[in-house]
Each structure stands twice: as structure tokens, then as C-alpha cells.
GROMACS .gro file of C-alpha atoms in nm:
model
  455
    1UNK     CA    1  -0.403   2.829  -1.157
    2UNK     CA    2  -0.089   2.608  -1.110
    3UNK     CA    3   0.138   2.725  -0.848
    4UNK     CA    4   0.514   2.619  -0.802
    5UNK     CA    5   0.715   2.542  -0.515
    6UNK     CA    6   1.073   2.446  -0.478
    7UNK     CA    7   1.176   2.136  -0.230
    8UNK     CA    8   1.491   1.972  -0.113
    9UNK     CA    9   1.749   1.890  -0.407
   10UNK     CA   10   1.586   2.182  -0.547
   11UNK     CA   11   1.348   1.953  -0.737
   12UNK     CA   12   1.035   2.103  -0.878
   13UNK     CA   13   0.701   1.973  -0.823
   14UNK     CA   14   0.365   2.091  -0.963
   15UNK     CA   15   0.087   2.193  -0.748
   16UNK     CA   16  -0.260   2.149  -0.846
   17UNK     CA   17  -0.579   2.181  -0.632
   18UNK     CA   18  -0.332   2.131  -0.311
   19UNK     CA   19  -0.195   1.829  -0.438
   20UNK     CA   20   0.176   1.785  -0.518
   21UNK     CA   21   0.261   1.587  -0.847
   22UNK     CA   22   0.625   1.528  -0.909
   23UNK     CA   23   0.793   1.666  -1.210
   24UNK     CA   24   1.133   1.527  -1.144
   25UNK     CA   25   1.313   1.198  -1.030
   26UNK     CA   26   1.292   1.299  -0.658
   27UNK     CA   27   0.974   1.132  -0.531
   28UNK     CA   28   0.981   0.765  -0.431
   29UNK     CA   29   0.599   0.700  -0.432
   30UNK     CA   30   0.385   0.943  -0.641
   31UNK     CA   31   0.396   0.903  -1.034
   32UNK     CA   32   0.271   1.100  -1.309
   33UNK     CA   33   0.034   0.878  -1.537
   34UNK     CA   34  -0.183   0.912  -1.836
   35UNK     CA   35  -0.548   0.884  -1.843
   36UNK     CA   36  -0.802   0.808  -1.560
   37UNK     CA   37  -0.644   0.674  -1.232
   38UNK     CA   38  -0.817   0.345  -1.283
   39UNK     CA   39  -0.727   0.299  -1.646
   40UNK     CA   40  -0.437   0.027  -1.630
   41UNK     CA   41  -0.275   0.145  -1.962
   42UNK     CA   42  -0.109   0.472  -1.786
   43UNK     CA   43   0.023   0.252  -1.501
   44UNK     CA   44   0.165  -0.011  -1.730
   45UNK     CA   45   0.372   0.265  -1.925
   46UNK     CA   46   0.549   0.366  -1.600
   47UNK     CA   47   0.655   0.033  -1.523
   48UNK     CA   48   0.322  -0.082  -1.351
   49UNK     CA   49   0.298  -0.459  -1.266
   50UNK     CA   50   0.681  -0.541  -1.350
   51UNK     CA   51   0.729  -0.605  -0.963
   52UNK     CA   52   0.437  -0.831  -0.960
   53UNK     CA   53   0.545  -1.017  -1.280
   54UNK     CA   54   0.888  -1.090  -1.099
   55UNK     CA   55   0.716  -1.207  -0.797
   56UNK     CA   56   0.494  -1.442  -0.989
   57UNK     CA   57   0.784  -1.563  -1.233
   58UNK     CA   58   1.122  -1.558  -1.056
   59UNK     CA   59   1.140  -1.407  -0.712
   60UNK     CA   60   1.112  -1.609  -0.406
   61UNK     CA   61   0.920  -1.500  -0.109
   62UNK     CA   62   1.250  -1.454   0.090
   63UNK     CA   63   1.399  -1.268  -0.175
   64UNK     CA   64   1.112  -0.990  -0.177
   65UNK     CA   65   1.143  -0.988   0.205
   66UNK     CA   66   1.527  -0.934   0.181
   67UNK     CA   67   1.479  -0.657  -0.051
   68UNK     CA   68   1.244  -0.470   0.190
   69UNK     CA   69   1.476  -0.526   0.462
   70UNK     CA   70   1.739  -0.362   0.278
   71UNK     CA   71   1.522  -0.067   0.178
   72UNK     CA   72   1.469   0.020   0.556
   73UNK     CA   73   1.053   0.054   0.471
   74UNK     CA   74   0.897   0.130   0.786
   75UNK     CA   75   0.499   0.115   0.832
   76UNK     CA   76   0.351   0.451   0.737
   77UNK     CA   77   0.045   0.388   0.916
   78UNK     CA   78   0.177   0.536   1.255
   79UNK     CA   79   0.420   0.283   1.441
   80UNK     CA   80   0.675   0.278   1.192
   81UNK     CA   81   0.736  -0.091   1.234
   82UNK     CA   82   0.988  -0.225   0.981
   83UNK     CA   83   0.775  -0.373   0.689
   84UNK     CA   84   1.015  -0.646   0.586
   85UNK     CA   85   1.046  -0.797   0.952
   86UNK     CA   86   0.641  -0.784   0.985
   87UNK     CA   87   0.604  -0.970   0.661
   88UNK     CA   88   0.906  -1.230   0.743
   89UNK     CA   89   0.722  -1.287   1.084
   90UNK     CA   90   0.378  -1.384   0.904
   91UNK     CA   91   0.556  -1.598   0.620
   92UNK     CA   92   0.751  -1.824   0.905
   93UNK     CA   93   0.477  -1.851   1.139
   94UNK     CA   94   0.422  -2.201   1.243
   95UNK     CA   95   0.031  -2.204   1.148
   96UNK     CA   96   0.010  -2.242   0.773
   97UNK     CA   97  -0.325  -2.063   0.709
   98UNK     CA   98  -0.250  -1.698   0.675
   99UNK     CA   99  -0.451  -1.384   0.576
  100UNK     CA  100  -0.380  -1.039   0.415
  101UNK     CA  101  -0.577  -0.707   0.489
  102UNK     CA  102  -0.506  -0.350   0.362
  103UNK     CA  103  -0.593  -0.145   0.599
  104UNK     CA  104  -0.761   0.182   0.427
  105UNK     CA  105  -0.973   0.277   0.746
  106UNK     CA  106  -0.860   0.608   0.771
  107UNK     CA  107  -1.066   0.858   0.970
  108UNK     CA  108  -0.857   1.065   1.188
  109UNK     CA  109  -0.887   1.460   1.215
  110UNK     CA  110  -0.630   1.599   0.950
  111UNK     CA  111  -0.536   1.260   0.794
  112UNK     CA  112  -0.651   1.211   0.434
  113UNK     CA  113  -0.346   1.114   0.237
  114UNK     CA  114  -0.499   0.745   0.230
  115UNK     CA  115  -0.791   0.878   0.043
  116UNK     CA  116  -0.576   1.046  -0.188
  117UNK     CA  117  -0.361   0.747  -0.290
  118UNK     CA  118  -0.702   0.519  -0.309
  119UNK     CA  119  -0.855   0.790  -0.553
  120UNK     CA  120  -0.513   0.858  -0.785
  121UNK     CA  121  -0.295   0.530  -0.742
  122UNK     CA  122  -0.546   0.236  -0.750
  123UNK     CA  123  -0.317   0.013  -0.966
  124UNK     CA  124  -0.029   0.082  -0.740
  125UNK     CA  125  -0.208  -0.006  -0.440
  126UNK     CA  126  -0.359  -0.325  -0.604
  127UNK     CA  127   0.003  -0.421  -0.707
  128UNK     CA  128   0.130  -0.398  -0.338
  129UNK     CA  129  -0.148  -0.587  -0.207
  130UNK     CA  130  -0.103  -0.880  -0.481
  131UNK     CA  131   0.282  -0.884  -0.391
  132UNK     CA  132   0.221  -0.879  -0.001
  133UNK     CA  133  -0.051  -1.160  -0.022
  134UNK     CA  134   0.168  -1.396  -0.251
  135UNK     CA  135   0.480  -1.327  -0.042
  136UNK     CA  136   0.330  -1.438   0.296
  137UNK     CA  137   0.105  -1.731   0.111
  138UNK     CA  138  -0.201  -1.580   0.209
  139UNK     CA  139  -0.527  -1.792   0.184
  140UNK     CA  140  -0.739  -1.472   0.145
  141UNK     CA  141  -0.677  -1.091   0.077
  142UNK     CA  142  -0.883  -0.781   0.158
  143UNK     CA  143  -0.887  -0.432   0.124
  144UNK     CA  144  -1.060  -0.269   0.422
  145UNK     CA  145  -1.169   0.085   0.308
  146UNK     CA  146  -1.345   0.348   0.518
  147UNK     CA  147  -1.713   0.323   0.445
  148UNK     CA  148  -1.756   0.696   0.334
  149UNK     CA  149  -1.489   0.664   0.056
  150UNK     CA  150  -1.752   0.613  -0.222
  151UNK     CA  151  -1.559   0.744  -0.504
  152UNK     CA  152  -1.234   0.569  -0.396
  153UNK     CA  153  -1.428   0.221  -0.383
  154UNK     CA  154  -1.548   0.257  -0.735
  155UNK     CA  155  -1.207   0.372  -0.838
  156UNK     CA  156  -1.053   0.057  -0.707
  157UNK     CA  157  -1.306  -0.170  -0.812
  158UNK     CA  158  -1.252  -0.029  -1.187
  159UNK     CA  159  -0.902  -0.078  -1.154
  160UNK     CA  160  -0.920  -0.468  -0.984
  161UNK     CA  161  -1.170  -0.533  -1.311
  162UNK     CA  162  -0.885  -0.416  -1.548
  163UNK     CA  163  -0.634  -0.598  -1.368
  164UNK     CA  164  -0.811  -0.911  -1.392
  165UNK     CA  165  -0.868  -0.864  -1.751
  166UNK     CA  166  -0.506  -0.844  -1.797
  167UNK     CA  167  -0.443  -1.160  -1.593
  168UNK     CA  168  -0.285  -1.004  -1.300
  169UNK     CA  169  -0.558  -1.120  -1.062
  170UNK     CA  170  -0.751  -1.451  -1.083
  171UNK     CA  171  -0.707  -1.803  -1.142
  172UNK     CA  172  -0.366  -1.921  -1.279
  173UNK     CA  173  -0.215  -1.535  -1.302
  174UNK     CA  174   0.021  -1.487  -1.594
  175UNK     CA  175   0.012  -1.860  -1.662
  176UNK     CA  176   0.221  -1.912  -1.347
  177UNK     CA  177  -0.046  -2.150  -1.171
  178UNK     CA  178  -0.096  -1.919  -0.883
  179UNK     CA  179  -0.452  -1.826  -0.795
  180UNK     CA  180  -0.514  -1.504  -0.619
  181UNK     CA  181  -0.788  -1.269  -0.551
  182UNK     CA  182  -0.863  -0.953  -0.371
  183UNK     CA  183  -1.178  -0.846  -0.201
  184UNK     CA  184  -1.268  -0.502  -0.088
  185UNK     CA  185  -1.452  -0.470   0.232
  186UNK     CA  186  -1.679  -0.207   0.302
  187UNK     CA  187  -1.569  -0.060   0.649
  188UNK     CA  188  -1.735   0.015   0.958
  189UNK     CA  189  -1.647   0.408   0.914
  190UNK     CA  190  -1.557   0.484   1.280
  191UNK     CA  191  -1.229   0.607   1.398
  192UNK     CA  192  -1.130   0.313   1.640
  193UNK     CA  193  -1.231   0.055   1.335
  194UNK     CA  194  -0.923   0.192   1.182
  195UNK     CA  195  -0.709   0.005   1.463
  196UNK     CA  196  -0.616  -0.309   1.344
  197UNK     CA  197  -0.738  -0.548   1.575
  198UNK     CA  198  -1.078  -0.335   1.583
  199UNK     CA  199  -1.094  -0.378   1.203
  200UNK     CA  200  -1.036  -0.752   1.201
  201UNK     CA  201  -1.296  -0.775   1.464
  202UNK     CA  202  -1.542  -0.601   1.230
  203UNK     CA  203  -1.442  -0.819   0.904
  204UNK     CA  204  -1.555  -1.113   1.129
  205UNK     CA  205  -1.921  -0.957   1.210
  206UNK     CA  206  -1.846  -0.841   1.549
  207UNK     CA  207  -1.831  -0.497   1.701
  208UNK     CA  208  -1.542  -0.296   1.585
  209UNK     CA  209  -1.377  -0.318   1.940
  210UNK     CA  210  -0.992  -0.343   1.988
  211UNK     CA  211  -0.844  -0.647   2.135
  212UNK     CA  212  -0.576  -0.669   2.393
  213UNK     CA  213  -0.208  -0.659   2.284
  214UNK     CA  214  -0.064  -0.887   2.384
  215UNK     CA  215  -0.137  -1.153   2.320
  216UNK     CA  216  -0.370  -1.071   2.041
  217UNK     CA  217  -0.116  -0.929   1.781
  218UNK     CA  218  -0.260  -0.979   1.423
  219UNK     CA  219   0.072  -1.114   1.312
  220UNK     CA  220   0.017  -1.416   1.563
  221UNK     CA  221  -0.424  -1.389   1.632
  222UNK     CA  222  -0.557  -1.199   1.322
  223UNK     CA  223  -0.869  -1.281   1.095
  224UNK     CA  224  -1.016  -1.587   1.207
  225UNK     CA  225  -0.754  -1.638   1.471
  226UNK     CA  226  -0.499  -1.685   1.207
  227UNK     CA  227  -0.154  -1.494   1.152
  228UNK     CA  228  -0.268  -1.203   0.930
  229UNK     CA  229  -0.027  -0.952   0.742
  230UNK     CA  230  -0.188  -0.573   0.797
  231UNK     CA  231  -0.037  -0.286   0.623
  232UNK     CA  232  -0.176   0.059   0.503
  233UNK     CA  233  -0.219   0.192   0.219
  234UNK     CA  234   0.067   0.425   0.168
  235UNK     CA  235   0.304   0.143   0.304
  236UNK     CA  236   0.177  -0.096   0.019
  237UNK     CA  237   0.223   0.197  -0.247
  238UNK     CA  238   0.550   0.182  -0.181
  239UNK     CA  239   0.610  -0.168  -0.238
  240UNK     CA  240   0.612  -0.190  -0.607
  241UNK     CA  241   0.838   0.105  -0.645
  242UNK     CA  242   1.113  -0.036  -0.423
  243UNK     CA  243   1.100  -0.390  -0.616
  244UNK     CA  244   1.089  -0.255  -0.942
  245UNK     CA  245   1.365   0.016  -0.894
  246UNK     CA  246   1.554  -0.131  -0.611
  247UNK     CA  247   1.645  -0.072  -0.234
  248UNK     CA  248   1.937   0.118  -0.319
  249UNK     CA  249   1.717   0.371  -0.526
  250UNK     CA  250   1.481   0.395  -0.255
  251UNK     CA  251   1.724   0.478   0.016
  252UNK     CA  252   1.883   0.776  -0.176
  253UNK     CA  253   1.634   1.009  -0.011
  254UNK     CA  254   1.523   1.011   0.375
  255UNK     CA  255   1.734   0.967   0.660
  256UNK     CA  256   1.947   0.656   0.763
  257UNK     CA  257   1.703   0.498   1.019
  258UNK     CA  258   1.391   0.636   0.802
  259UNK     CA  259   1.442   0.611   0.436
  260UNK     CA  260   1.211   0.703   0.155
  261UNK     CA  261   0.950   0.974   0.159
  262UNK     CA  262   0.648   1.012   0.353
  263UNK     CA  263   0.276   1.164   0.218
  264UNK     CA  264   0.203   1.443   0.474
  265UNK     CA  265  -0.175   1.550   0.517
  266UNK     CA  266  -0.125   1.914   0.570
  267UNK     CA  267  -0.432   2.115   0.693
  268UNK     CA  268  -0.526   2.416   0.932
  269UNK     CA  269  -0.409   2.731   0.915
  270UNK     CA  270  -0.171   2.732   0.591
  271UNK     CA  271  -0.260   2.880   0.236
  272UNK     CA  272  -0.252   2.541   0.046
  273UNK     CA  273  -0.366   2.226   0.236
  274UNK     CA  274  -0.355   1.916   0.063
  275UNK     CA  275  -0.122   1.586   0.032
  276UNK     CA  276   0.224   1.605  -0.018
  277UNK     CA  277   0.533   1.381  -0.058
  278UNK     CA  278   0.838   1.481   0.114
  279UNK     CA  279   1.151   1.310   0.226
  280UNK     CA  280   1.164   1.162   0.559
  281UNK     CA  281   1.378   1.402   0.777
  282UNK     CA  282   1.224   1.726   0.618
  283UNK     CA  283   1.183   2.003   0.865
  284UNK     CA  284   0.830   2.091   0.991
  285UNK     CA  285   0.912   2.432   0.900
  286UNK     CA  286   0.970   2.360   0.515
  287UNK     CA  287   0.618   2.139   0.493
  288UNK     CA  288   0.453   2.435   0.624
  289UNK     CA  289   0.615   2.708   0.416
  290UNK     CA  290   0.707   2.534   0.101
  291UNK     CA  291   0.421   2.302   0.037
  292UNK     CA  292   0.184   2.498   0.250
  293UNK     CA  293   0.255   2.833   0.118
  294UNK     CA  294   0.273   2.964   0.492
  295UNK     CA  295   0.026   3.117   0.731
  296UNK     CA  296  -0.277   3.313   0.576
  297UNK     CA  297  -0.282   3.670   0.624
  298UNK     CA  298   0.072   3.678   0.737
  299UNK     CA  299  -0.034   3.530   1.095
  300UNK     CA  300   0.251   3.369   1.313
  301UNK     CA  301   0.216   3.003   1.418
  302UNK     CA  302   0.104   2.911   1.755
  303UNK     CA  303   0.146   2.528   1.731
  304UNK     CA  304   0.156   2.251   1.501
  305UNK     CA  305   0.023   1.883   1.547
  306UNK     CA  306   0.297   1.687   1.370
  307UNK     CA  307   0.126   1.376   1.387
  308UNK     CA  308  -0.257   1.449   1.431
  309UNK     CA  309  -0.417   1.526   1.758
  310UNK     CA  310  -0.340   1.219   1.922
  311UNK     CA  311   0.043   1.323   1.972
  312UNK     CA  312   0.170   1.638   2.163
  313UNK     CA  313   0.186   1.989   1.992
  314UNK     CA  314   0.512   2.184   1.921
  315UNK     CA  315   0.560   2.540   1.951
  316UNK     CA  316   0.680   2.789   1.668
  317UNK     CA  317   1.020   2.780   1.829
  318UNK     CA  318   1.040   2.379   1.751
  319UNK     CA  319   0.980   2.430   1.364
  320UNK     CA  320   1.307   2.317   1.284
  321UNK     CA  321   1.238   1.969   1.414
  322UNK     CA  322   1.259   1.688   1.156
  323UNK     CA  323   0.993   1.477   1.044
  324UNK     CA  324   1.063   1.110   1.089
  325UNK     CA  325   0.977   0.854   1.361
  326UNK     CA  326   1.284   0.866   1.557
  327UNK     CA  327   1.340   1.240   1.575
  328UNK     CA  328   0.985   1.345   1.680
  329UNK     CA  329   0.990   1.065   1.917
  330UNK     CA  330   1.301   1.190   2.080
  331UNK     CA  331   1.148   1.546   2.095
  332UNK     CA  332   0.859   1.402   2.299
  333UNK     CA  333   0.591   1.375   2.008
  334UNK     CA  334   0.536   1.138   1.724
  335UNK     CA  335   0.474   1.152   1.340
  336UNK     CA  336   0.193   0.905   1.344
  337UNK     CA  337   0.044   0.889   1.009
  338UNK     CA  338   0.195   1.275   0.951
  339UNK     CA  339  -0.136   1.417   0.952
  340UNK     CA  340  -0.024   1.780   1.010
  341UNK     CA  341  -0.243   2.033   1.155
  342UNK     CA  342  -0.109   2.396   1.178
  343UNK     CA  343  -0.274   2.640   1.443
  344UNK     CA  344  -0.207   3.027   1.412
  345UNK     CA  345  -0.237   3.290   1.673
  346UNK     CA  346  -0.592   3.380   1.617
  347UNK     CA  347  -0.709   3.043   1.749
  348UNK     CA  348  -0.809   2.970   2.102
  349UNK     CA  349  -0.621   2.685   2.203
  350UNK     CA  350  -0.905   2.576   2.466
  351UNK     CA  351  -1.157   2.594   2.181
  352UNK     CA  352  -0.931   2.385   1.951
  353UNK     CA  353  -0.848   2.116   2.238
  354UNK     CA  354  -1.249   2.116   2.304
  355UNK     CA  355  -1.292   2.023   1.939
  356UNK     CA  356  -1.056   1.729   1.944
  357UNK     CA  357  -1.181   1.630   2.307
  358UNK     CA  358  -1.511   1.572   2.158
  359UNK     CA  359  -1.397   1.392   1.867
  360UNK     CA  360  -1.223   1.115   2.094
  361UNK     CA  361  -1.530   1.101   2.332
  362UNK     CA  362  -1.780   1.027   2.030
  363UNK     CA  363  -1.543   0.799   1.870
  364UNK     CA  364  -1.458   0.568   2.206
  365UNK     CA  365  -1.622   0.247   2.135
  366UNK     CA  366  -1.683   0.199   2.483
  367UNK     CA  367  -1.543  -0.118   2.554
  368UNK     CA  368  -1.266   0.014   2.816
  369UNK     CA  369  -1.421   0.195   3.117
  370UNK     CA  370  -1.136   0.426   3.176
  371UNK     CA  371  -1.168   0.534   2.790
  372UNK     CA  372  -1.528   0.547   2.795
  373UNK     CA  373  -1.561   0.746   3.095
  374UNK     CA  374  -1.223   0.934   3.066
  375UNK     CA  375  -1.298   1.078   2.754
  376UNK     CA  376  -1.649   1.187   2.864
  377UNK     CA  377  -1.512   1.375   3.172
  378UNK     CA  378  -1.240   1.526   2.982
  379UNK     CA  379  -1.477   1.665   2.734
  380UNK     CA  380  -1.711   1.768   3.006
  381UNK     CA  381  -1.430   1.971   3.194
  382UNK     CA  382  -1.320   2.115   2.862
  383UNK     CA  383  -1.651   2.238   2.767
  384UNK     CA  384  -1.705   2.376   3.150
  385UNK     CA  385  -1.372   2.590   3.115
  386UNK     CA  386  -1.460   2.680   2.750
  387UNK     CA  387  -1.814   2.815   2.848
  388UNK     CA  388  -1.656   3.036   3.128
  389UNK     CA  389  -1.772   2.799   3.400
  390UNK     CA  390  -1.446   2.658   3.502
  391UNK     CA  391  -1.218   2.663   3.808
  392UNK     CA  392  -0.858   2.632   3.892
  393UNK     CA  393  -0.957   2.314   4.054
  394UNK     CA  394  -1.077   2.170   3.713
  395UNK     CA  395  -0.750   2.244   3.550
  396UNK     CA  396  -0.584   1.998   3.830
  397UNK     CA  397  -0.878   1.754   3.784
  398UNK     CA  398  -0.803   1.711   3.416
  399UNK     CA  399  -0.435   1.670   3.453
  400UNK     CA  400  -0.494   1.413   3.752
  401UNK     CA  401  -0.757   1.235   3.501
  402UNK     CA  402  -0.520   1.210   3.213
  403UNK     CA  403  -0.277   1.036   3.462
  404UNK     CA  404  -0.524   0.801   3.596
  405UNK     CA  405  -0.658   0.679   3.227
  406UNK     CA  406  -0.333   0.743   3.018
  407UNK     CA  407  -0.212   0.411   2.875
  408UNK     CA  408  -0.522   0.199   3.000
  409UNK     CA  409  -0.695   0.092   2.725
  410UNK     CA  410  -0.677  -0.206   2.473
  411UNK     CA  411  -0.596   0.067   2.203
  412UNK     CA  412  -0.453   0.418   2.201
  413UNK     CA  413  -0.757   0.634   2.169
  414UNK     CA  414  -0.768   0.729   2.548
  415UNK     CA  415  -0.400   0.795   2.581
  416UNK     CA  416  -0.421   1.007   2.265
  417UNK     CA  417  -0.695   1.195   2.442
  418UNK     CA  418  -0.515   1.245   2.723
  419UNK     CA  419  -0.206   1.356   2.560
  420UNK     CA  420  -0.393   1.625   2.374
  421UNK     CA  421  -0.525   1.787   2.706
  422UNK     CA  422  -0.174   1.721   2.886
  423UNK     CA  423   0.007   1.884   2.578
  424UNK     CA  424  -0.250   2.185   2.578
  425UNK     CA  425  -0.242   2.240   2.954
  426UNK     CA  426   0.155   2.250   2.919
  427UNK     CA  427   0.196   2.469   2.649
  428UNK     CA  428  -0.098   2.712   2.691
  429UNK     CA  429  -0.222   2.706   3.049
  430UNK     CA  430  -0.230   3.078   3.043
  431UNK     CA  431  -0.509   3.075   2.814
  432UNK     CA  432  -0.706   2.827   3.029
  433UNK     CA  433  -0.645   3.052   3.325
  434UNK     CA  434  -0.771   3.370   3.129
  435UNK     CA  435  -1.099   3.171   3.065
  436UNK     CA  436  -1.142   3.112   3.420
  437UNK     CA  437  -1.035   3.467   3.508
  438UNK     CA  438  -1.288   3.648   3.266
  439UNK     CA  439  -1.547   3.340   3.282
  440UNK     CA  440  -1.556   3.366   2.917
  441UNK     CA  441  -1.335   3.301   2.594
  442UNK     CA  442  -1.103   3.603   2.569
  443UNK     CA  443  -1.024   3.538   2.198
  444UNK     CA  444  -1.239   3.777   1.972
  445UNK     CA  445  -1.155   3.495   1.687
  446UNK     CA  446  -1.232   3.202   1.903
  447UNK     CA  447  -1.368   3.014   1.586
  448UNK     CA  448  -1.076   3.098   1.335
  449UNK     CA  449  -0.848   2.816   1.241
  450UNK     CA  450  -1.106   2.548   1.372
  451UNK     CA  451  -1.159   2.388   1.048
  452UNK     CA  452  -0.947   2.122   0.986
  453UNK     CA  453  -0.947   1.960   0.622
  454UNK     CA  454  -1.088   1.595   0.627
  455UNK     CA  455  -1.088   1.542   0.249
   0.00000   0.00000   0.00000
């Protein structure tokens, strides 16, 4: 059955199986195409590879970067760094040997938008990768993809083969004398391997462990110790559209400092979980109500993770916060990769926090002692409280531990684990105290709302 929802600017979008597909001119990324996703004909009919043709035949690298700077596109992988500035830094690096890597190593709970884009828009991603690689004059180019994304890898391989047949990839592209290849790298499959320096380490046959930043920023010391441009899937899918339609078209939606749209992975206590493209600056409330169809069974919202479990939660009285990098940072949380997880009133927050604490513990690579021991001890204390064996001293110990280990690792995993517990205790300390007082979980529906969509 098809459902319809109305979003900003009163544009109609069609919802099928939890995925919003555009029926109007509002979207900046998603396009309706004929045929299977990997079939090139459908993509060509909507202007596919036109931007790549221009890059090959007429546009200089500096012109491409200038257009990206004008668009204001910021990385959609979590940090929100200006894309044009990053490309410029790699292009003008003093070291002539450079590399390009698309990071499709998505593995965080509640985040599955890259998987959707890989499955449905492989040609758009390929075109973005080709443009990025060519612009920075990369020696070699890779798409690092989550090992668990089998169907998506097959789609990508089929699409690359068809692009090669049309002369968009390979030797002497479109008769230009340009040679370019795009290789798929079967990723490690762990959460920490999605961190860009850990990803690059694993691509060189070493353990997927993050490197210290500074000095090991990929734009300076990346793959094989050379300058490397790393962008995520959504960022790259925006590139062909911006160059084909123009930066002024792209900036017509979104906010002044965060133009364009964002793909939101919406999961948890909503009627219609899925992936939704919405303008930057949309409120949390609109995403939940207009995209997710509200909370099941008329229950009330207890909390929302706006950017996944590594960022502080917001409560029901903060649902009118706008979803963009700067607004959420100002509010004390973060957008991250826009993995929104909704928690309703039936959910035990101690159980929910334990669920994610165990994730961080299990996904720690163990390289940094504060992270290895910190995540383990936080999960152990959370388990003790959830099982009814906790004390008031344990609450103080957790907060003290969070203060010790926060910000100490080579990556942000231990910081995310600390922020999770700090946020949970700050907002829902009374639930922890009830567990301690009753020596059990007081919620009769402690398991409700615990399932978070991963695909």
C-alpha cells in the first residue's frame, strides 16, 4: 500500500516500503529512474553522467572546486566539513601522488542511508566518485564498502561494468585521453573501520585501528602515506547534481550555513521507519510526524537521538530544534550522519543505554587503553544497575569514569560511549535511581522500543 505525506513547501513525496521517493522538484539528491538501479539507461535519461562529461571535456579542477564552494556543500558523513575546501587542500598538496576513497563503511546503529543510496543510486555514486578522483588527480580510486552489504556490492559492480561499456570508466574516457579506474574494496565490517584513518589502515592490510589526528589527517597522510581525499556516499551523490544543475539551484533549499538536503535514517518508535530526504533545517518534529508517521499506539516521545547514540539525546520539549550541523551543536548535541532514533515512553532508558553501551564495548578496537577499559567498565556498571544490583555509588562512578576517558582516544568511540551515559543520566537519572531502589527494572515493558532498524 502506498502512503503519502506532505513536507516543506507543500511538495508531495511518495512513500513505499519506508522509503520516500520524490514526485516533485524539491529533492536535491534522490531521483526517480526507470529500470533496475544498476541499469545505465534510466540514469542517462535524468541527466546522468552529464556532469562527468563536462569535467572530462571542459571544466578545470579549479572550476569544479569553485562550484562546490559556492554550493556550500558540507560533508554528510558526520563532521560537516566544507567539501570544496577539502578537495582544494588535496588538489593543491605539495605531494603529487594522491588517492581517492569513498567511505561506504557504514556500521553505526540506526544509520542505514548509505546502504539505501548504494542500492538505489549506484550510478550517481559512481559519477560522483569519478568527478572527485579526476578533480584531485588521484593515482587510484576506491569505494570501501561494508562487508555485510552483499546486494549493494553486486549492484555497484553491475553499474561499474555498464559505465565502462559506455566509455565513462577505463582507458581514454570519452576520447579525452584520460584514464581512470574505480575499484571496490570489500571492507572490514566493524564500526571502528568506518573511521577514515582506520579504514585506510585496513586497506593497506593492517588492523583497522584509527591513527592519531593530528598529524595523520588523510588529506596529508592518507593511503600509503599520501594525500587522500575521503568522502562518504551521500556527499558524493550530491556532486553530479550540483555540477549539472548549478550551485544556485542547490542552495534554494536548506539553511544559509547548511544548504541542500540531508538523508535521514529514521528508526525506533515510529510507524514508518526508513530513509527520507529532507531539507537541512527541518525540525525533529517534522521528520518524526511527517516522515515517520508519528509514534505507534499514540504513545508519547521520551527522547530522540538526533545523530545516533554517540550524540546526546534530546527530550520531547526539544522537538522543534532544527536538524542541521550548527543548530544541533549549539543545542549541545549533534547531527552526525543523521541516524535518528526515536524512543517512546514505554522504553526503559537504562535498558536502552545498556544496549548501546554494549555496542560501543564490543566495537572498540582495543588500541587505546582508556577506550578499551572505559567502554568495558561502563557496560559492566550499566549491566549491574539494569540487573538490580546497582548502588548510588555506581552512578557517581560512571560519571567519574566518563569524565576520565572522554576525548582520550584516537577516534571518537570512547567519547561517544561517554556522552551516551552522561546524557542518559542527566535526563533520566530518576529511572536509574528506581532500578537501584527496587533492585529490578521498574518498567513492565523494558524491552519495548529496543529494536533499532539496521537495514
